[in-house]
XYZ file of C-alpha atoms in Angstrom:
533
model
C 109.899 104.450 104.184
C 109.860 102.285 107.209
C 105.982 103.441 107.904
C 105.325 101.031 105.300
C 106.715 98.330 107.533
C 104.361 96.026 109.043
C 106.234 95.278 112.314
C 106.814 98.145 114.399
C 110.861 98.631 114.408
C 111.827 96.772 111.601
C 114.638 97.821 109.659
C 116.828 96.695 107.177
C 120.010 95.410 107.210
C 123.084 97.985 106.646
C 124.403 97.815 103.329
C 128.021 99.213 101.796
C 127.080 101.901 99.280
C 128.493 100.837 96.118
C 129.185 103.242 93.128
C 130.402 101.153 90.619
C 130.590 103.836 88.162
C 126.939 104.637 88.249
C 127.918 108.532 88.426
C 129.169 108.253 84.779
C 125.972 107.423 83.340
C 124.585 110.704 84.292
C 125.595 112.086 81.207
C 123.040 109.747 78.943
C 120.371 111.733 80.341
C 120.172 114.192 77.829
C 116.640 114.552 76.086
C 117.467 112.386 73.053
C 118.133 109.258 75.161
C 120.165 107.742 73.291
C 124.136 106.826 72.490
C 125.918 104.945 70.311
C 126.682 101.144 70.741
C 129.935 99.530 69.476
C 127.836 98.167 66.383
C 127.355 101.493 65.052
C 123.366 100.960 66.281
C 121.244 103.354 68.139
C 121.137 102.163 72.412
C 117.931 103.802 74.001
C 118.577 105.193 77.527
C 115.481 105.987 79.701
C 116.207 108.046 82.395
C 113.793 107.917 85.386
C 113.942 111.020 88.186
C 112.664 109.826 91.399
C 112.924 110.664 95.476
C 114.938 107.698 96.583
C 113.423 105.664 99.247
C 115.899 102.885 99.169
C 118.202 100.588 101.277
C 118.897 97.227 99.157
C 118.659 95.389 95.582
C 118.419 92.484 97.247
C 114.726 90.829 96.494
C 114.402 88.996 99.953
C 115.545 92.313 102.235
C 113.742 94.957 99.851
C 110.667 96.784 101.006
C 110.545 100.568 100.205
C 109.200 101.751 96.961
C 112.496 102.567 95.032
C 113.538 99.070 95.396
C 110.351 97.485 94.592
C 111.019 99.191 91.183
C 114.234 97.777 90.297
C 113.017 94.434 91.902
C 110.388 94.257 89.779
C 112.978 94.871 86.439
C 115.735 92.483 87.722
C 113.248 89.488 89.139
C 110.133 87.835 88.194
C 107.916 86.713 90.276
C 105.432 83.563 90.344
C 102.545 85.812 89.559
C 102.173 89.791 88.382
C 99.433 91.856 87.203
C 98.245 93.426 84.220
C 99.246 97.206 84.054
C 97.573 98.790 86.720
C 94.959 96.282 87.143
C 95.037 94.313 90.557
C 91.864 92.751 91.101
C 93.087 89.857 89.190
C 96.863 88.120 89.652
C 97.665 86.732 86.142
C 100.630 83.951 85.861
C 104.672 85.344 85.135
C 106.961 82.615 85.863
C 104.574 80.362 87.062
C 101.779 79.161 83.895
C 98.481 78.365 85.966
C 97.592 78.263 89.584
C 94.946 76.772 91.680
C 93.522 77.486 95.210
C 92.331 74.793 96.940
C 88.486 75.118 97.807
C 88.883 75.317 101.384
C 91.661 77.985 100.654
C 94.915 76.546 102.365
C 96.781 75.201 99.482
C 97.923 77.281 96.266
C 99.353 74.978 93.811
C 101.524 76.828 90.623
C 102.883 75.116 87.932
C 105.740 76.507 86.902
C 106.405 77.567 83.061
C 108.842 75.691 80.892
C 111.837 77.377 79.049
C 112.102 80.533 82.037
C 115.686 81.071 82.194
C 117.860 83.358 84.317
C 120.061 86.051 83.068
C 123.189 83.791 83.122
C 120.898 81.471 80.531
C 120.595 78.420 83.167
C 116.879 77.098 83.672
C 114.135 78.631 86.290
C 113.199 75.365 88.527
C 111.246 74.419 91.284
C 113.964 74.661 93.421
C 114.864 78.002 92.914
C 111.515 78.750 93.999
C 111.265 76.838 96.938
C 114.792 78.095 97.974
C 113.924 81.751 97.087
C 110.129 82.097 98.852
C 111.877 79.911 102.315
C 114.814 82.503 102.530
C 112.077 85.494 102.251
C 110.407 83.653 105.148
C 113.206 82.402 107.363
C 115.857 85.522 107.026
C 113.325 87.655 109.437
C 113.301 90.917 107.361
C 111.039 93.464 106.614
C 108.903 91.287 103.450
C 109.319 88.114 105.673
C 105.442 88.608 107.035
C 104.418 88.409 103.572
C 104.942 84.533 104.271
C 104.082 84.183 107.489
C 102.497 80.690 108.446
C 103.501 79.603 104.713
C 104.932 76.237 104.163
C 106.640 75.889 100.329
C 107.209 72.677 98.760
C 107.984 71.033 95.603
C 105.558 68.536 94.609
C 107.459 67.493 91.761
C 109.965 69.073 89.019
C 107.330 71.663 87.686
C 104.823 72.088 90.880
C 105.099 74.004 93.800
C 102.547 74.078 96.994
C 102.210 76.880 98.731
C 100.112 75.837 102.291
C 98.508 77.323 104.961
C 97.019 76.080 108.529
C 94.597 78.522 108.048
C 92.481 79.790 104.664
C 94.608 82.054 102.840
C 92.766 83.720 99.716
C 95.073 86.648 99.945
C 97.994 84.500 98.885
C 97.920 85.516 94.874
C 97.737 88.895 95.416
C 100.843 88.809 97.684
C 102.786 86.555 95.078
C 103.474 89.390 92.488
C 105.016 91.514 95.222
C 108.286 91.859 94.046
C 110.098 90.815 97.313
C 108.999 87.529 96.583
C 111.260 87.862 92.979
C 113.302 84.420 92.630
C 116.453 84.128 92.677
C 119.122 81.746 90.962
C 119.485 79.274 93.996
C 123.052 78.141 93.099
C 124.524 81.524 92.605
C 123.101 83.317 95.259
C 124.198 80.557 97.282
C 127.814 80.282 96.355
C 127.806 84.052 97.365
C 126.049 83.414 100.935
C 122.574 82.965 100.182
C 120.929 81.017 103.116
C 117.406 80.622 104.242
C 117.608 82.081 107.495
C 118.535 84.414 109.801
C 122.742 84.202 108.586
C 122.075 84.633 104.793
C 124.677 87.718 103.944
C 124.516 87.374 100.127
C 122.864 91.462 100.095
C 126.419 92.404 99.104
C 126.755 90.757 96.084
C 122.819 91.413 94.988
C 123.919 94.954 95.494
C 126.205 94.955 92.343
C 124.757 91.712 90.331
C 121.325 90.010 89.202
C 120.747 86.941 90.073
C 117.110 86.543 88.419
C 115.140 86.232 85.583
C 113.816 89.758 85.046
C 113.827 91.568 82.057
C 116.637 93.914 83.595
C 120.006 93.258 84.971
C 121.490 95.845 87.953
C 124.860 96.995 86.215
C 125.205 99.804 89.191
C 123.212 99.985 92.376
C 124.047 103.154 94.492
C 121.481 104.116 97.509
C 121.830 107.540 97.194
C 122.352 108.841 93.707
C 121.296 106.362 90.998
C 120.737 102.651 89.842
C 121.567 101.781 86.360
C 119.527 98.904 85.065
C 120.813 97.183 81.576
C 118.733 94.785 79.384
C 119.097 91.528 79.923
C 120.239 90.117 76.505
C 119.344 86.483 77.817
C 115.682 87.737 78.915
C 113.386 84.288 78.558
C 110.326 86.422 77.347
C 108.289 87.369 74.525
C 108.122 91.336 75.435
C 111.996 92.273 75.326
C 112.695 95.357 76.967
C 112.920 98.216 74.729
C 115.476 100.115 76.436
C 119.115 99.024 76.318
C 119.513 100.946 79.935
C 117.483 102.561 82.521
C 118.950 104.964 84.805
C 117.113 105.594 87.801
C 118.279 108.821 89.971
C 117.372 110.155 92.937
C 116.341 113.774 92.146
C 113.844 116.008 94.794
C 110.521 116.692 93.082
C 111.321 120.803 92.168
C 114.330 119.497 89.949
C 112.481 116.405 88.666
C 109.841 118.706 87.130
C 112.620 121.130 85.677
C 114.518 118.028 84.384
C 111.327 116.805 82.094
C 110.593 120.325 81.623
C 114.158 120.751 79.274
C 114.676 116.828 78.459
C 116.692 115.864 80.556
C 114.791 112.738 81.493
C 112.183 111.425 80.103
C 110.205 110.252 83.426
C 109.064 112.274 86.614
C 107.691 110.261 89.471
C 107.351 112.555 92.708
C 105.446 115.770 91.113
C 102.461 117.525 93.433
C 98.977 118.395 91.742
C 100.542 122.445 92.277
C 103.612 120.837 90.353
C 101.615 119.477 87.401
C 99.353 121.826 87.064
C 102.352 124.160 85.519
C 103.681 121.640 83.230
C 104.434 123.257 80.051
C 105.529 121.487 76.832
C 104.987 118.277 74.832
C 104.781 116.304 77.842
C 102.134 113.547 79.195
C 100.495 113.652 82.802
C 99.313 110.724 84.015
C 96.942 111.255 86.992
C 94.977 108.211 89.614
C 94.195 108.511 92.600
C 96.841 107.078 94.813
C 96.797 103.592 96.747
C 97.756 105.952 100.115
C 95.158 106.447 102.540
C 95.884 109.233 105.173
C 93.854 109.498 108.231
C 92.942 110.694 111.694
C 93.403 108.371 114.346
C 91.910 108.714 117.674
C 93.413 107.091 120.560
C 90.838 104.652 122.877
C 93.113 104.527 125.562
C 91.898 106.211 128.585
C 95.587 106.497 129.605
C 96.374 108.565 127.063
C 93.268 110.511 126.453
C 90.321 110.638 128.503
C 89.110 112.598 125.435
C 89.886 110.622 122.414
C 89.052 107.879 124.454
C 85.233 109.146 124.901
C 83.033 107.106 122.178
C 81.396 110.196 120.953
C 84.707 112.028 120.052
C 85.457 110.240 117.109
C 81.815 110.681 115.871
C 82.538 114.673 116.482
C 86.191 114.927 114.507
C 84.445 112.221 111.478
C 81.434 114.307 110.861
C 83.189 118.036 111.957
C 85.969 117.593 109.373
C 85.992 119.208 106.086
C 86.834 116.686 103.489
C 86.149 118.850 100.266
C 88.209 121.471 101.604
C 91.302 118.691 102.031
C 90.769 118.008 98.409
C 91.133 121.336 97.109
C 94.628 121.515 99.425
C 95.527 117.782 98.081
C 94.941 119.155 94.214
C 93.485 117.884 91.144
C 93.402 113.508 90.795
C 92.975 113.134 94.551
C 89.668 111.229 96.115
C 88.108 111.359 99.184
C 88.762 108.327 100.558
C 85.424 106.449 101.845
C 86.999 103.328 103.689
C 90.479 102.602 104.920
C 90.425 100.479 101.859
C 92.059 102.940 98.789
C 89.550 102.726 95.703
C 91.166 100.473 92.988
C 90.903 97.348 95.663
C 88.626 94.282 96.288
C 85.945 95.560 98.477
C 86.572 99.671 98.660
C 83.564 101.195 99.510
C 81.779 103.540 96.947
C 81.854 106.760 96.632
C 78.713 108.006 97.537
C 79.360 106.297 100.996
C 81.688 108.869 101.606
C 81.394 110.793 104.807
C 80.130 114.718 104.609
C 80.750 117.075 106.854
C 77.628 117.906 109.395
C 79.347 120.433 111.285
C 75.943 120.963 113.692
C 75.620 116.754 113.978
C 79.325 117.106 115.128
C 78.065 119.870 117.965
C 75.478 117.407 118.976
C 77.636 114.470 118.903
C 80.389 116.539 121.081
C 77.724 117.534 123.621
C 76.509 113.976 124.106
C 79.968 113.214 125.232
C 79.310 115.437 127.950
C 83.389 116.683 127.284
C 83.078 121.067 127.428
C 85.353 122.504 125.250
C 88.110 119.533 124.970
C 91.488 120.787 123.626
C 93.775 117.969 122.077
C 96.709 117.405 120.556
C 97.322 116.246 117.053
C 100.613 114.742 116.224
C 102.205 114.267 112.881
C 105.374 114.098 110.864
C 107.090 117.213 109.938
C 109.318 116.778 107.057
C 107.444 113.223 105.094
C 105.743 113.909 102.103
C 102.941 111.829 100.586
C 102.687 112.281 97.177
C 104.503 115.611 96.815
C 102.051 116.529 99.825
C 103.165 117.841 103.366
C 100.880 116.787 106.007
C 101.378 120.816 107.891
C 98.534 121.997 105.030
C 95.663 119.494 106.270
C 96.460 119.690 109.977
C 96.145 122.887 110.046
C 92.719 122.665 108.132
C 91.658 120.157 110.206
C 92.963 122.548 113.196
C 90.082 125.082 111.818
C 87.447 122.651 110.947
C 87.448 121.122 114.566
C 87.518 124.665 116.252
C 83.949 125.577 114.043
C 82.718 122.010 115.987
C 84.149 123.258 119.935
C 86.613 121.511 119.722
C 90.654 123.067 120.413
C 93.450 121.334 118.390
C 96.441 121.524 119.535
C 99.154 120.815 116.360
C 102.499 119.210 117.636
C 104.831 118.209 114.541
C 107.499 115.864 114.870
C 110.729 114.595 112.940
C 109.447 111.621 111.343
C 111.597 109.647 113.615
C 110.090 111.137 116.604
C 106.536 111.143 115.322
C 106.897 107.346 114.477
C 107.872 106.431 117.922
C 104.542 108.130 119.669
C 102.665 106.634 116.585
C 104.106 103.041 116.541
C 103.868 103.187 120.233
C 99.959 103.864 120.676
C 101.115 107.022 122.391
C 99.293 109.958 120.651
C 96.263 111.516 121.311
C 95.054 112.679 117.814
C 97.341 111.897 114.959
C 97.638 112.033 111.163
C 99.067 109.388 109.059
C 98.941 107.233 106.084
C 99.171 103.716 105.139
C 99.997 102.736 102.242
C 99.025 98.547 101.111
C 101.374 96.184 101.730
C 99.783 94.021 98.832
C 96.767 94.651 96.863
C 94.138 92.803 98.494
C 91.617 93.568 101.207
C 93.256 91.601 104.016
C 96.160 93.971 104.691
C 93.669 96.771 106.523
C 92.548 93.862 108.810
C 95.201 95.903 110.580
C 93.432 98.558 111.392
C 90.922 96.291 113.805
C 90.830 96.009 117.583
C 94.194 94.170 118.494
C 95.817 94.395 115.368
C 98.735 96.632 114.614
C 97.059 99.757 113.463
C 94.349 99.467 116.169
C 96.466 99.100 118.673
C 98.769 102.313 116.951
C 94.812 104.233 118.073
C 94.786 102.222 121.920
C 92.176 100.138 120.668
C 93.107 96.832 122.197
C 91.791 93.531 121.494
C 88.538 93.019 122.961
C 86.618 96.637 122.267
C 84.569 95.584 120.017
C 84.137 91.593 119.380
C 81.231 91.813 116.864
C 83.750 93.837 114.959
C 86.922 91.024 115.731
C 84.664 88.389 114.962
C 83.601 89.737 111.366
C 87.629 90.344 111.043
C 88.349 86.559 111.388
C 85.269 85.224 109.156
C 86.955 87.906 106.473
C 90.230 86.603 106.687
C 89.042 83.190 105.288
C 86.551 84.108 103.349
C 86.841 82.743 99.933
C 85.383 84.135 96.543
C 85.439 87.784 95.181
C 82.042 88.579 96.062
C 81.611 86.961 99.566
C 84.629 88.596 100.173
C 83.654 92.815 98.713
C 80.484 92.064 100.950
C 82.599 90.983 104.314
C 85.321 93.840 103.790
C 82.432 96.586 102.818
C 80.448 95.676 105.994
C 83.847 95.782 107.829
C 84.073 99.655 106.885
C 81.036 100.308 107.471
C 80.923 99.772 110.927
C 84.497 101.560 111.120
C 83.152 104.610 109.766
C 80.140 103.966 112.361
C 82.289 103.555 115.344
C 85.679 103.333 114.452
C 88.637 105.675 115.837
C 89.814 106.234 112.632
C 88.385 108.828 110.046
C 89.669 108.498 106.290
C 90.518 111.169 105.016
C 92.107 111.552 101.039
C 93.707 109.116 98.544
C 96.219 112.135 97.179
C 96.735 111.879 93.453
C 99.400 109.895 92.056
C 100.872 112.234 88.727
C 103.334 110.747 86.746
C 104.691 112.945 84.179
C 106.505 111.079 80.994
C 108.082 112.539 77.586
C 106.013 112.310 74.845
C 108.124 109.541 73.186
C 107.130 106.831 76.039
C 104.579 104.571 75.573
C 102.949 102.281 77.896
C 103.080 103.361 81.415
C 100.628 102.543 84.172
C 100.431 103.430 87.831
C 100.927 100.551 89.711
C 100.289 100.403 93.779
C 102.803 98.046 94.711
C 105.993 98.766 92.145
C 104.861 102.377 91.108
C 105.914 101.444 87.740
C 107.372 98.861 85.577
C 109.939 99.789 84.145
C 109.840 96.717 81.363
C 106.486 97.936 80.364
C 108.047 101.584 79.213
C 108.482 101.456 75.264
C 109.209 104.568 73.411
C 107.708 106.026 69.632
C-alpha cells in the first residue's frame, strides 16, 4: 500500500503480469497439503490465503507487505530477527557485526560457505553490488540507505558508513528489500546500480538469492508459488516442498481454513475470529499499525485545528475504550506514535483517558464557540480487517459530547491520500505502519518532517521539540535511546497535533498441523519458519 511509502508519490515501477502456470497449482490446496513427487515420496504444499498488496519480486523495487513475504523466502539478508522478536538484529548471511562507538560505521563480516540457489558462493561483492543498486535505482526502499556509503574492506568484510551517527542501521538491515542478490546473474539480465537497472522482469519469474525459497511463479494478482530451494546453504531446510501464496479477500480466507482448503489465513478481523470453529489455531498481537488523528497547524487550512488548545480538546474528548471494543479482541490502545513491541514505546499506563469535562475546559480556553470541522479519511482501506467508517463515526459522537461538530468526509483512498500527503486536511484519520523496527522511523512525525508536515506543522513550531529529534537520531545505546524516544512522546501527547489512537490486533489463523509461526512487523510472516506435525 503506497501509504507505507516514505516519500510522498512514490510508486513502483510497472511490471508485466506473468502467469507462468501459477493458476495450476490451485488445485494442491486441498486440506491434506500434500501430492505425490516422482520418487513415490510425500511433497508438502502449504497454502497461504492472503489480500494481495503487491507490485514486484524484485528485492531492490519491493515495498508492500505481500512482497516483503516472498522477499523474505527467496533472499537473505545481512541481518534478521528472531521470530517476532525485534529489539535485537541477530546475524543471517552476515556472522558478527560491529558499530563503531561514535555510530557511523557498521562493519559485518560475512559468513563462509552461504551459497545462492544456483550453488555459486555469497561474496562481498554481491553485497556491495546488491545494497548500492537499492540505493542508487531511486525506488520506493531506496531511503532505507539514504546517506549510506557500502564498501568492501576485504574478501569477507563489508563497511557500511555514515556522515552522520546511524544506530538505526541494524534494524533496517533485515528488511527484506535489502535481500542480496547474485551480482553476476542479475547483471547479465540488466541489473545496474542506478536509475537504468531493468532486471524486475526477470526477478519476476526467477530467484536470484540465497533464501530458503525459490519463486517458480510470480503473478500480482492471483498467486505466487514459492518452491524449496534444494541448494539452500542452511542448517533449517524448509519443510515445505512448495508454498502457494494466493490472493483471497478476508470472508473467503476464513471459509477456506474453515473446510481445509489452506492451511494459513492472514487478513481475518477480531468479528472474523471470534467465529472460528474447528481444530484451528488463532494467533493474536497487537499489530505494529498505529492509526491516529491528525490535526492540521496550518492556519491556512484551519483556523481551528490550527488553535493550540484544539488538539488538547479532540486528545482528551475522545473515547479510546470505546475504539477498542469496535477494533475487537488483541487490539491496544496505543500510548505513543511508537506501536508497543519497539525500542522506546511508551507504557501502558501512560495511555491517554478520556476527560470529557477537561476537553470542555480545554475547548473554551481556545476561545473557538462551537467549531465544526471536517474529518477526512479513506473509504474503502482496511487496516487489519478494520474499516476506518466505524471509528470516525465514534469519534464523530465523542467530539459532539465535548462541543465540538465533526463533519465526516470519506474519500477513495486515492483521493484521501492526495489531501493527506499534501498537508491539506483539516482533521484526518490514518495509520502508519514502521518502515523498520526501530524508534527512528516516527522521527517523522516531528515539526518539518514528513508526517508533521502531512498535520501543517512546519519546521520551526516547536524547536525544543526539533532539537530533542536530532540528539535522538544519534543517540547511541538501548537505554539512552528508550529515554530520548519516551520523552519525545511525551511531549507529543502534551502538545502534539497528533492523538494515537489503537494498535488493531493482528490474528493469524493456521491449521492445526503448522508449527512455528510468529507475527512479524516487517515480513508478517516467514514463511521458512512454518513446519508442520
Amino acid at each position: 500500500m503506497a501509504i507505507r511509502s516514505r516519500r510522498p508519490g512514490a510508486k513502483a515501477a510497472l511490471l508485466p503480469v506473468l502467469l507462468t502456470g501459477a493458476l495450476a497449482l490451485a488445485a494442491c490446496s486441498s486440506g491434506g497439503s500434500s501430492t505425490t513427487s516422482q520418487g513415490g515420496a510425500a511433497a508438502k504444499t502449504l497454502v497461504i490465503d492472503t489480500s494481495f498488496d503487491l507490485k514486484t519480486a524484485d528485492p531492490g523495487r519491493t515495498y508492500e507487505q505481500t512482497g516483503l513475504i516472498v522477499g523474505k523466502a527467496a533472499y537473505e539478508t545481512l541481518l534478521t530477527f528472531e521470530g517476532s522478536d525485534v529489539t535485537k538484529p541477530v546475524p543471517a548471511l552476515a556472522e558478527s557485526f560491529e558499530l563503531s562507538g561514535d555510530g557511523k560505521t557498521l562493519t559485518l563480516k560475512l559468513r563462509q560457505g552461504a551459497t545462492f540457489s544456483d550453488g555459486s558462493p555469497v561474496t562481498a561483492d554481491d553485497v556491495v553490488f546488491s545494497l548500492n543498486r537499492v540505493r542508487d535505482m531511486k525506488g520506493t526502499p531506496s531511503f532505507l540507505l539514504d546517506g549510506v556509503e557500502v564498501a568492501k574492506t576485504d574478501a569477507t568484510t563489508i563497511t557500511l558508513t555514515s556522515k552522520n551517527a546511524n544506530p538505526a542501521l541494524p534494524y533496517i538491515l533485515p528488511n527484506p528489500a535489502l535481500g542480496i542478490l547474485n551480482s553476476k546473474v542479475a547483471k547479465e539480465h540488466g541489473a545496474t546500480a542506478d536509475t537504468g537497472d531493468k532486471a524486475e522482469q526477470y526477478l519476476n519469474s526467477a530467484s536470484a538469492g540465497s533464501g530458503p525459497y525459490t519463486i517458480e511463479s510470480f503473478n500480482v494478482s492471483s498467486q505466487v508459488v514459492l518452491k524449496a530451494n534444494t541448494k539452500y546453504w542452511g542448517q533449517d531446510k524448509p519443510v515445505y516442498d512448495k508454498v502457494v501464496i494466493r490472493n483471497v479477500e478476508a470472508a473467503t480466507q476464513k471459509l477456506n481454513i474453515s473446510r481445509g482448503d489452506s492451511q494459513v489465513a492472514l487478513n481475518l478481523s477480531g468479528d472474523q475470529v471470534a467465529g472460528i470453529t474447528g481444530n484451528l489455531q488463532v494467533k493474536k498481537t497487537p499489530a505494529a499499525n498505529v492509526i491516529f488523528l491528525l490535526a492540521n497547524q496550518d492556519p491556512s487550512v484551519s483556523k481551528i485545528t490550527s488553535n493550540p488548545k484544539f488538539a488538547e480538546a479532540v486528545r482528551k474528548g475522545v473515547d479510546y475504550a470505546g475504539l477498542l471494543e469496535l477494533a475487537g479482541e488483541g487490539s491496544v490502545q496505543a500510548p505513543g506514535v511508537i506501536p508497543s513491541m519497539f525500542l522506546g514505546a511508551l507504557p501502558p499506563d501512560q495511555a491517554v483517558k478520556r476527560d470529557v469535562e477537561g476537553a470542555k475546559a480545554a475547548l473554551k480556553e481556545s476561545g473557538l464557540s462551537n467549531p465544526a470541522v471536517k474529518l477526512e479519511y479513506p473509504s474503502e482501506l482496511t487496516v487489519n480487517g478494520l474499516s476506518f467508517q466505524p471509528f470516525a463515526e465514534r469519534v464523530q459522537a465523542n467530539l459532539k459530547e465535548v462541543g465540538i461538530t465533526v463533519e465526516l468526509a470519506p474519500a477513495p483512498v486515492t483521493t484521501a491520500l492526495d489531501n493527506y500527503r499534501n498537508g491539506k486536511e483539516e482533521l484526518g484519520l490514518w495509520y502508519w505502519g514502521p518502515d523498520y523496527p526501530d524508534p527512528s522511523d516516527y522521527l517523522a512525525f516531528l515539526p518539518g518532517k514528513l508526517v508533521g508536515l502531512r498535520a501543517g506543522w512546519k519546521a520551526g513550531a516547536d524547536k525544543e521539540l526539533e532539537a530533542a529529534g536530532d540528539k535522538a537520531a544519534v543517540t547511541i545505546g538501548d537505554e539512552a535511546r528508550k529515554q530520548a524516544y519516551v520523552d519525545i512522546q511525551t511531549k507529543l501527547n502534551a502538545s502534539g497535533p497528533f492523538v494515537p489512537l489503537i494498535q488493531p490486533s493482528q490474528n493469524i489463523v493456521t491449521a492445526a498441523s503448522v508449527t512455528g509461526l510468529e507475527f512479524h512487523p516487517v515480513w508478517t510472516v516467514d514463511v521458512a519458519d512454518l513446519g508442520a506435525k
